[in-house]
């Protein structure tokens, strides 16, 4: 199993300086690079200070100049917000600038808050259909001389300009949950990225079972890789782990509030949750975080992650967004690199 870092600029308070948050994002990426992690991933979001990343290609180009070895991944591009020609060209240009280190993660998106602003009237099903049209179109544009009469995008004969550095284009990862998404990814020759949210190891097992069943339905296609994206905190001791569980629970309560899209938003910040809001969440709690996430001392984290390796996961992405201070994130990441990763060498 290999390990990567998944990070955004996360902002929940107007007191947080955005430039400083970006500098902290870069610092964590450098730690990942120096520590021998495989990749750094960052996603795409719009109008939400909760996860600031309007164009991950910009971040990755900057990271390419400040790192040496890590692969640089979009985790993920939101497919319905892109025209195929634009995405093919910008991904290829990024691949050129970062010397062939690009990994291209693509998803249908998750937040109706973004859908309402970027593609009014679109729902999750429609977003998924747009992704299914986008991915093969982009690959054909990388080959060149592709014309399309599609449901969402039609254009005359066109080619990506420029072409990617990597032969055939950057590896593509599809964020998948249901069997149809897994089967689409595999049929397209793409890798799969899965994210358990609040059902812990049961969901991690179910997602792997879905992946394996999809591979079995498409036996003539070589098995792609599968990445597990999971919130992680490597604790100094039990008290430190408990503090992290409280912090990550608060993060998930804000995530849930953004997802429900019911609270007022001003200046990119959602109306703050009260302590009562957090305490009364129907299924998020600090105890649930301790059960469902890898929030543990190094030895316990090794044991937990080893089970994911045995299930068949190829990559474990350390999701560091958590609402906690930069200093606590940094200490956790360094403990992961120094005391967890060596057990998998």
CSV table of C-alpha atoms in Angstrom, one decimal:
chain,number,residue,atom,x,y,z
A,1,UNK,CA,0.0,0.0,0.0
A,2,UNK,CA,1.2,3.5,-0.8
A,3,UNK,CA,0.2,6.7,1.0
A,4,UNK,CA,-0.8,10.2,-0.1
A,5,UNK,CA,-2.1,13.5,1.4
A,6,UNK,CA,-5.4,15.0,0.6
A,7,UNK,CA,-5.7,18.7,1.6
A,8,UNK,CA,-7.5,22.0,1.0
A,9,UNK,CA,-7.5,25.5,2.4
A,10,UNK,CA,-10.3,25.2,5.0
A,11,UNK,CA,-11.8,28.4,6.5
A,12,UNK,CA,-14.7,28.6,8.9
A,13,UNK,CA,-14.0,32.0,10.5
A,14,UNK,CA,-13.4,35.5,9.2
A,15,UNK,CA,-10.4,35.8,11.5
A,16,UNK,CA,-8.5,33.2,9.4
A,17,UNK,CA,-6.2,34.9,6.9
A,18,UNK,CA,-6.6,33.3,3.5
A,19,UNK,CA,-3.0,33.9,2.4
A,20,UNK,CA,-1.7,32.2,5.6
A,21,UNK,CA,-4.0,29.3,5.0
A,22,UNK,CA,-2.5,28.8,1.5
A,23,UNK,CA,1.0,29.0,3.0
A,24,UNK,CA,0.0,26.3,5.5
A,25,UNK,CA,-1.4,24.1,2.6
A,26,UNK,CA,2.0,24.4,0.8
A,27,UNK,CA,3.9,23.6,4.0
A,28,UNK,CA,1.9,20.4,4.5
A,29,UNK,CA,2.5,19.4,0.9
A,30,UNK,CA,6.2,19.9,1.3
A,31,UNK,CA,6.2,17.6,4.4
A,32,UNK,CA,4.4,15.0,2.4
A,33,UNK,CA,7.0,15.3,-0.4
A,34,UNK,CA,10.0,15.2,1.9
A,35,UNK,CA,8.5,12.3,3.9
A,36,UNK,CA,8.2,10.0,0.8
A,37,UNK,CA,4.4,10.1,0.3
A,38,UNK,CA,3.2,9.1,-3.1
A,39,UNK,CA,0.9,12.0,-4.0
A,40,UNK,CA,-0.7,15.2,-2.9
A,41,UNK,CA,-4.4,15.7,-3.8
A,42,UNK,CA,-6.6,18.8,-3.7
A,43,UNK,CA,-10.1,19.3,-5.1
A,44,UNK,CA,-12.3,21.8,-6.8
A,45,UNK,CA,-14.9,24.0,-5.0
A,46,UNK,CA,-16.6,27.3,-5.7
A,47,UNK,CA,-17.8,30.1,-3.4
A,48,UNK,CA,-17.2,28.0,-0.2
A,49,UNK,CA,-14.5,29.1,2.2
A,50,UNK,CA,-15.0,25.7,3.9
A,51,UNK,CA,-12.8,24.2,1.1
A,52,UNK,CA,-11.1,26.9,-0.9
A,53,UNK,CA,-9.9,25.6,-4.3
A,54,UNK,CA,-11.6,27.2,-7.3
A,55,UNK,CA,-9.1,25.6,-9.7
A,56,UNK,CA,-6.8,22.8,-8.4
A,57,UNK,CA,-4.6,23.0,-11.5
A,58,UNK,CA,-3.3,26.4,-10.2
A,59,UNK,CA,-2.4,24.9,-6.9
A,60,UNK,CA,-0.7,21.8,-8.4
A,61,UNK,CA,1.4,24.0,-10.8
A,62,UNK,CA,2.6,25.9,-7.8
A,63,UNK,CA,3.3,22.7,-5.8
A,64,UNK,CA,5.3,21.4,-8.8
A,65,UNK,CA,7.8,24.2,-8.2
A,66,UNK,CA,8.0,23.5,-4.5
A,67,UNK,CA,8.2,19.7,-4.5
A,68,UNK,CA,10.4,17.1,-6.1
A,69,UNK,CA,8.8,13.7,-6.1
A,70,UNK,CA,5.1,13.6,-5.2
A,71,UNK,CA,2.5,13.0,-7.8
A,72,UNK,CA,0.1,15.9,-8.0
A,73,UNK,CA,-3.6,15.0,-8.1
A,74,UNK,CA,-7.0,16.7,-8.6
A,75,UNK,CA,-9.2,15.3,-5.9
A,76,UNK,CA,-11.5,16.0,-7.6
A,77,UNK,CA,-12.4,18.0,-10.7
A,78,UNK,CA,-16.2,18.6,-10.7
A,79,UNK,CA,-17.1,17.3,-14.1
A,80,UNK,CA,-20.3,19.2,-14.8
A,81,UNK,CA,-18.6,22.5,-14.4
A,82,UNK,CA,-16.2,21.9,-17.3
A,83,UNK,CA,-16.4,21.8,-21.1
A,84,UNK,CA,-14.5,18.8,-22.5
A,85,UNK,CA,-12.2,20.9,-24.7
A,86,UNK,CA,-11.3,23.2,-21.9
A,87,UNK,CA,-10.7,20.3,-19.4
A,88,UNK,CA,-8.6,18.3,-21.9
A,89,UNK,CA,-6.4,21.4,-22.7
A,90,UNK,CA,-6.0,22.6,-19.1
A,91,UNK,CA,-5.2,19.1,-17.8
A,92,UNK,CA,-2.7,18.6,-20.6
A,93,UNK,CA,-1.0,22.0,-20.0
A,94,UNK,CA,-0.8,21.2,-16.3
A,95,UNK,CA,0.7,17.8,-17.1
A,96,UNK,CA,3.3,19.5,-19.2
A,97,UNK,CA,4.2,22.1,-16.6
A,98,UNK,CA,4.4,19.5,-13.7
A,99,UNK,CA,6.7,17.2,-15.9
A,100,UNK,CA,4.2,14.4,-16.1
A,101,UNK,CA,3.3,14.2,-12.4
A,102,UNK,CA,-0.4,14.9,-12.9
A,103,UNK,CA,-3.1,12.5,-11.6
A,104,UNK,CA,-6.6,13.5,-12.7
A,105,UNK,CA,-9.4,12.8,-10.3
A,106,UNK,CA,-12.9,13.5,-11.5
A,107,UNK,CA,-16.3,13.5,-9.8
A,108,UNK,CA,-19.9,14.5,-10.4
A,109,UNK,CA,-19.7,16.8,-7.3
A,110,UNK,CA,-21.6,16.7,-4.0
A,111,UNK,CA,-22.9,20.1,-2.9
A,112,UNK,CA,-26.2,21.4,-4.2
A,113,UNK,CA,-24.9,24.9,-3.1
A,114,UNK,CA,-22.4,24.7,-5.9
A,115,UNK,CA,-24.8,23.2,-8.4
A,116,UNK,CA,-27.3,26.1,-7.9
A,117,UNK,CA,-24.6,28.6,-8.7
A,118,UNK,CA,-22.6,26.9,-11.4
A,119,UNK,CA,-25.2,24.9,-13.4
A,120,UNK,CA,-28.7,26.1,-12.1
A,121,UNK,CA,-31.3,23.4,-12.2
A,122,UNK,CA,-28.9,20.5,-12.3
A,123,UNK,CA,-29.3,17.6,-9.9
A,124,UNK,CA,-26.9,14.8,-8.8
A,125,UNK,CA,-28.2,12.4,-11.5
A,126,UNK,CA,-27.7,14.9,-14.3
A,127,UNK,CA,-24.3,15.7,-12.9
A,128,UNK,CA,-23.4,12.1,-13.1
A,129,UNK,CA,-24.5,11.8,-16.7
A,130,UNK,CA,-22.4,14.8,-17.6
A,131,UNK,CA,-19.4,13.1,-16.1
A,132,UNK,CA,-20.1,10.0,-18.1
A,133,UNK,CA,-20.1,12.1,-21.3
A,134,UNK,CA,-17.0,14.2,-20.3
A,135,UNK,CA,-14.5,11.4,-19.6
A,136,UNK,CA,-14.5,9.6,-22.9
A,137,UNK,CA,-14.7,12.9,-24.8
A,138,UNK,CA,-11.6,14.2,-23.0
A,139,UNK,CA,-9.6,11.1,-23.8
A,140,UNK,CA,-10.5,11.4,-27.5
A,141,UNK,CA,-9.5,15.0,-27.5
A,142,UNK,CA,-6.1,14.0,-26.2
A,143,UNK,CA,-5.8,11.6,-29.1
A,144,UNK,CA,-6.9,14.4,-31.4
A,145,UNK,CA,-9.4,15.1,-34.2
A,146,UNK,CA,-12.6,14.4,-32.3
A,147,UNK,CA,-16.0,15.7,-33.2
A,148,UNK,CA,-19.0,15.2,-30.9
A,149,UNK,CA,-22.8,15.4,-30.9
A,150,UNK,CA,-23.5,14.9,-27.3
A,151,UNK,CA,-26.4,15.5,-24.8
A,152,UNK,CA,-24.5,18.2,-23.0
A,153,UNK,CA,-21.6,19.3,-25.4
A,154,UNK,CA,-21.5,19.2,-29.2
A,155,UNK,CA,-18.6,20.6,-31.2
A,156,UNK,CA,-16.9,20.1,-34.6
A,157,UNK,CA,-13.6,18.3,-35.1
A,158,UNK,CA,-11.2,19.4,-32.3
A,159,UNK,CA,-8.0,18.4,-30.6
A,160,UNK,CA,-6.6,19.1,-27.2
A,161,UNK,CA,-4.0,21.8,-27.3
A,162,UNK,CA,-1.5,21.1,-25.9
A,163,UNK,CA,-1.2,17.3,-25.6
A,164,UNK,CA,-0.4,15.7,-22.3
A,165,UNK,CA,3.2,14.6,-21.5
A,166,UNK,CA,2.1,11.2,-20.2
A,167,UNK,CA,1.4,8.7,-22.9
A,168,UNK,CA,-2.4,8.4,-23.3
A,169,UNK,CA,-2.9,11.3,-20.8
A,170,UNK,CA,-2.7,11.5,-17.0
A,171,UNK,CA,-4.1,8.5,-15.0
A,172,UNK,CA,-7.8,9.2,-14.4
A,173,UNK,CA,-9.5,8.5,-11.1
A,174,UNK,CA,-13.3,8.4,-10.8
A,175,UNK,CA,-14.9,9.1,-7.4
A,176,UNK,CA,-17.4,6.3,-7.0
A,177,UNK,CA,-19.9,4.9,-4.5
A,178,UNK,CA,-22.7,3.0,-6.2
A,179,UNK,CA,-22.1,0.0,-8.5
A,180,UNK,CA,-22.9,2.0,-11.7
A,181,UNK,CA,-20.1,4.5,-10.9
A,182,UNK,CA,-17.6,1.7,-10.3
A,183,UNK,CA,-18.6,-0.1,-13.5
A,184,UNK,CA,-18.3,3.1,-15.5
A,185,UNK,CA,-14.8,3.8,-14.1
A,186,UNK,CA,-13.6,0.3,-14.9
A,187,UNK,CA,-15.2,0.2,-18.3
A,188,UNK,CA,-13.4,3.5,-19.2
A,189,UNK,CA,-10.0,2.2,-17.9
A,190,UNK,CA,-10.0,4.6,-15.0
A,191,UNK,CA,-8.9,4.0,-11.4
A,192,UNK,CA,-11.4,4.3,-8.5
A,193,UNK,CA,-11.4,6.6,-5.5
A,194,UNK,CA,-13.8,5.9,-2.6
A,195,UNK,CA,-14.7,8.0,0.5
A,196,UNK,CA,-16.4,6.5,3.5
A,197,UNK,CA,-18.2,9.3,5.3
A,198,UNK,CA,-19.9,8.1,8.5
A,199,UNK,CA,-20.3,4.3,8.5
A,200,UNK,CA,-16.7,3.4,9.2
A,201,UNK,CA,-15.2,0.0,8.4
A,202,UNK,CA,-18.6,-1.5,7.3
A,203,UNK,CA,-18.7,1.0,4.5
A,204,UNK,CA,-15.0,0.6,3.7
A,205,UNK,CA,-15.7,-3.2,3.3
A,206,UNK,CA,-18.9,-2.5,1.3
A,207,UNK,CA,-17.1,-0.2,-1.1
A,208,UNK,CA,-14.4,-2.8,-1.8
A,209,UNK,CA,-17.0,-5.5,-2.3
A,210,UNK,CA,-18.7,-3.2,-4.9
A,211,UNK,CA,-15.4,-2.6,-6.6
A,212,UNK,CA,-14.6,-6.3,-6.7
A,213,UNK,CA,-18.0,-7.2,-8.0
A,214,UNK,CA,-17.7,-4.5,-10.8
A,215,UNK,CA,-14.3,-5.9,-11.8
A,216,UNK,CA,-15.8,-9.4,-12.0
A,217,UNK,CA,-18.5,-8.1,-14.3
A,218,UNK,CA,-15.8,-6.8,-16.7
A,219,UNK,CA,-13.2,-9.6,-16.7
A,220,UNK,CA,-11.6,-8.6,-19.9
A,221,UNK,CA,-10.5,-5.2,-18.6
A,222,UNK,CA,-7.4,-5.1,-16.4
A,223,UNK,CA,-8.1,-4.4,-12.7
A,224,UNK,CA,-7.6,-0.7,-12.0
A,225,UNK,CA,-6.3,0.7,-8.8
A,226,UNK,CA,-8.5,1.7,-5.9
A,227,UNK,CA,-7.8,4.5,-3.4
A,228,UNK,CA,-9.3,4.9,0.0
A,229,UNK,CA,-9.7,8.6,1.1
A,230,UNK,CA,-10.2,8.7,4.9
A,231,UNK,CA,-9.9,11.3,7.7
A,232,UNK,CA,-6.9,10.5,9.7
A,233,UNK,CA,-5.2,11.8,12.9
A,234,UNK,CA,-2.2,10.2,14.4
A,235,UNK,CA,-2.3,11.0,18.1
A,236,UNK,CA,0.4,11.3,20.7
A,237,UNK,CA,-1.7,9.6,23.3
A,238,UNK,CA,-5.3,8.8,24.2
A,239,UNK,CA,-6.1,12.3,25.3
A,240,UNK,CA,-4.8,13.7,22.1
A,241,UNK,CA,-6.9,11.3,20.1
A,242,UNK,CA,-10.0,12.3,22.0
A,243,UNK,CA,-9.3,16.0,21.3
A,244,UNK,CA,-8.9,15.2,17.6
A,245,UNK,CA,-12.2,13.3,17.6
A,246,UNK,CA,-13.9,16.4,19.0
A,247,UNK,CA,-12.3,18.6,16.3
A,248,UNK,CA,-13.1,16.2,13.4
A,249,UNK,CA,-16.6,15.8,14.6
A,250,UNK,CA,-17.0,19.6,14.4
A,251,UNK,CA,-15.6,19.5,10.9
A,252,UNK,CA,-18.2,16.9,9.9
A,253,UNK,CA,-21.0,18.9,11.4
A,254,UNK,CA,-20.0,21.8,9.2
A,255,UNK,CA,-19.7,19.5,6.2
A,256,UNK,CA,-23.2,18.2,6.9
A,257,UNK,CA,-24.6,21.7,7.1
A,258,UNK,CA,-23.0,22.7,3.8
A,259,UNK,CA,-24.4,19.5,2.3
A,260,UNK,CA,-27.9,20.1,3.5
A,261,UNK,CA,-27.7,23.7,2.0
A,262,UNK,CA,-30.2,25.1,4.5
A,263,UNK,CA,-28.2,27.7,6.5
A,264,UNK,CA,-27.5,31.2,5.4
A,265,UNK,CA,-24.1,31.9,3.7
A,266,UNK,CA,-22.3,35.3,3.7
A,267,UNK,CA,-18.9,36.2,2.4
A,268,UNK,CA,-18.3,32.5,1.6
A,269,UNK,CA,-18.9,31.5,5.2
A,270,UNK,CA,-21.8,29.5,6.5
A,271,UNK,CA,-23.7,30.7,9.5
A,272,UNK,CA,-21.8,29.3,12.5
A,273,UNK,CA,-23.1,26.2,14.2
A,274,UNK,CA,-23.9,26.5,17.9
A,275,UNK,CA,-22.6,24.1,20.5
A,276,UNK,CA,-26.1,22.8,20.7
A,277,UNK,CA,-26.3,22.2,17.0
A,278,UNK,CA,-23.1,20.1,17.2
A,279,UNK,CA,-24.1,18.2,20.3
A,280,UNK,CA,-27.5,17.3,18.8
A,281,UNK,CA,-26.4,16.0,15.4
A,282,UNK,CA,-28.3,12.8,14.7
A,283,UNK,CA,-25.3,10.7,13.8
A,284,UNK,CA,-22.1,12.7,14.0
A,285,UNK,CA,-20.4,12.6,17.4
A,286,UNK,CA,-16.9,12.4,18.8
A,287,UNK,CA,-17.5,8.7,19.7
A,288,UNK,CA,-18.6,8.0,16.1
A,289,UNK,CA,-15.4,9.7,14.8
A,290,UNK,CA,-13.3,7.5,17.0
A,291,UNK,CA,-15.1,4.4,15.7
A,292,UNK,CA,-15.3,5.3,12.0
A,293,UNK,CA,-12.1,7.2,11.3
A,294,UNK,CA,-8.4,6.4,11.9
A,295,UNK,CA,-7.9,8.6,15.0
A,296,UNK,CA,-5.3,6.6,16.9
A,297,UNK,CA,-1.8,6.3,18.2
A,298,UNK,CA,0.7,5.0,15.6
A,299,UNK,CA,0.6,1.4,16.6
A,300,UNK,CA,-3.2,1.3,16.5
A,301,UNK,CA,-3.3,3.2,13.2
A,302,UNK,CA,-0.9,0.6,11.6
A,303,UNK,CA,-3.2,-2.2,12.8
A,304,UNK,CA,-6.3,-0.4,11.4
A,305,UNK,CA,-4.8,0.5,8.0
A,306,UNK,CA,-3.3,-3.0,7.7
A,307,UNK,CA,-6.9,-4.3,7.5
A,308,UNK,CA,-7.5,-2.0,4.5
A,309,UNK,CA,-4.4,-3.2,2.8
A,310,UNK,CA,-5.6,-6.8,3.2
A,311,UNK,CA,-9.0,-5.9,1.7
A,312,UNK,CA,-7.2,-4.9,-1.4
A,313,UNK,CA,-6.8,-1.1,-1.3
A,314,UNK,CA,-3.8,0.2,-3.3
A,315,UNK,CA,-3.6,3.7,-1.9
A,316,UNK,CA,-4.5,5.3,1.4
A,317,UNK,CA,-5.1,9.0,1.2
A,318,UNK,CA,-4.6,10.8,4.5
A,319,UNK,CA,-7.5,13.4,4.6
A,320,UNK,CA,-6.1,16.1,6.8
A,321,UNK,CA,-8.9,18.7,6.6
A,322,UNK,CA,-10.2,18.7,10.1
A,323,UNK,CA,-10.8,22.2,11.5
A,324,UNK,CA,-7.8,21.8,13.8
A,325,UNK,CA,-4.8,24.1,14.0
A,326,UNK,CA,-2.0,23.9,11.5
A,327,UNK,CA,0.4,22.9,14.3
A,328,UNK,CA,-1.8,19.9,15.2
A,329,UNK,CA,-2.2,18.9,11.6
A,330,UNK,CA,1.6,19.1,11.1
A,331,UNK,CA,2.3,17.0,14.2
A,332,UNK,CA,-0.2,14.4,13.1
A,333,UNK,CA,1.2,14.2,9.6
A,334,UNK,CA,4.8,13.9,10.8
A,335,UNK,CA,3.8,11.1,13.2
A,336,UNK,CA,2.1,9.3,10.3
A,337,UNK,CA,5.2,9.6,8.1
A,338,UNK,CA,7.7,8.7,10.8
A,339,UNK,CA,5.8,6.0,12.7
A,340,UNK,CA,3.0,4.6,10.5
A,341,UNK,CA,4.3,4.5,6.9
A,342,UNK,CA,7.6,2.6,7.8
A,343,UNK,CA,5.5,-0.4,8.9
A,344,UNK,CA,4.3,-0.8,5.3
A,345,UNK,CA,7.8,-0.5,3.6
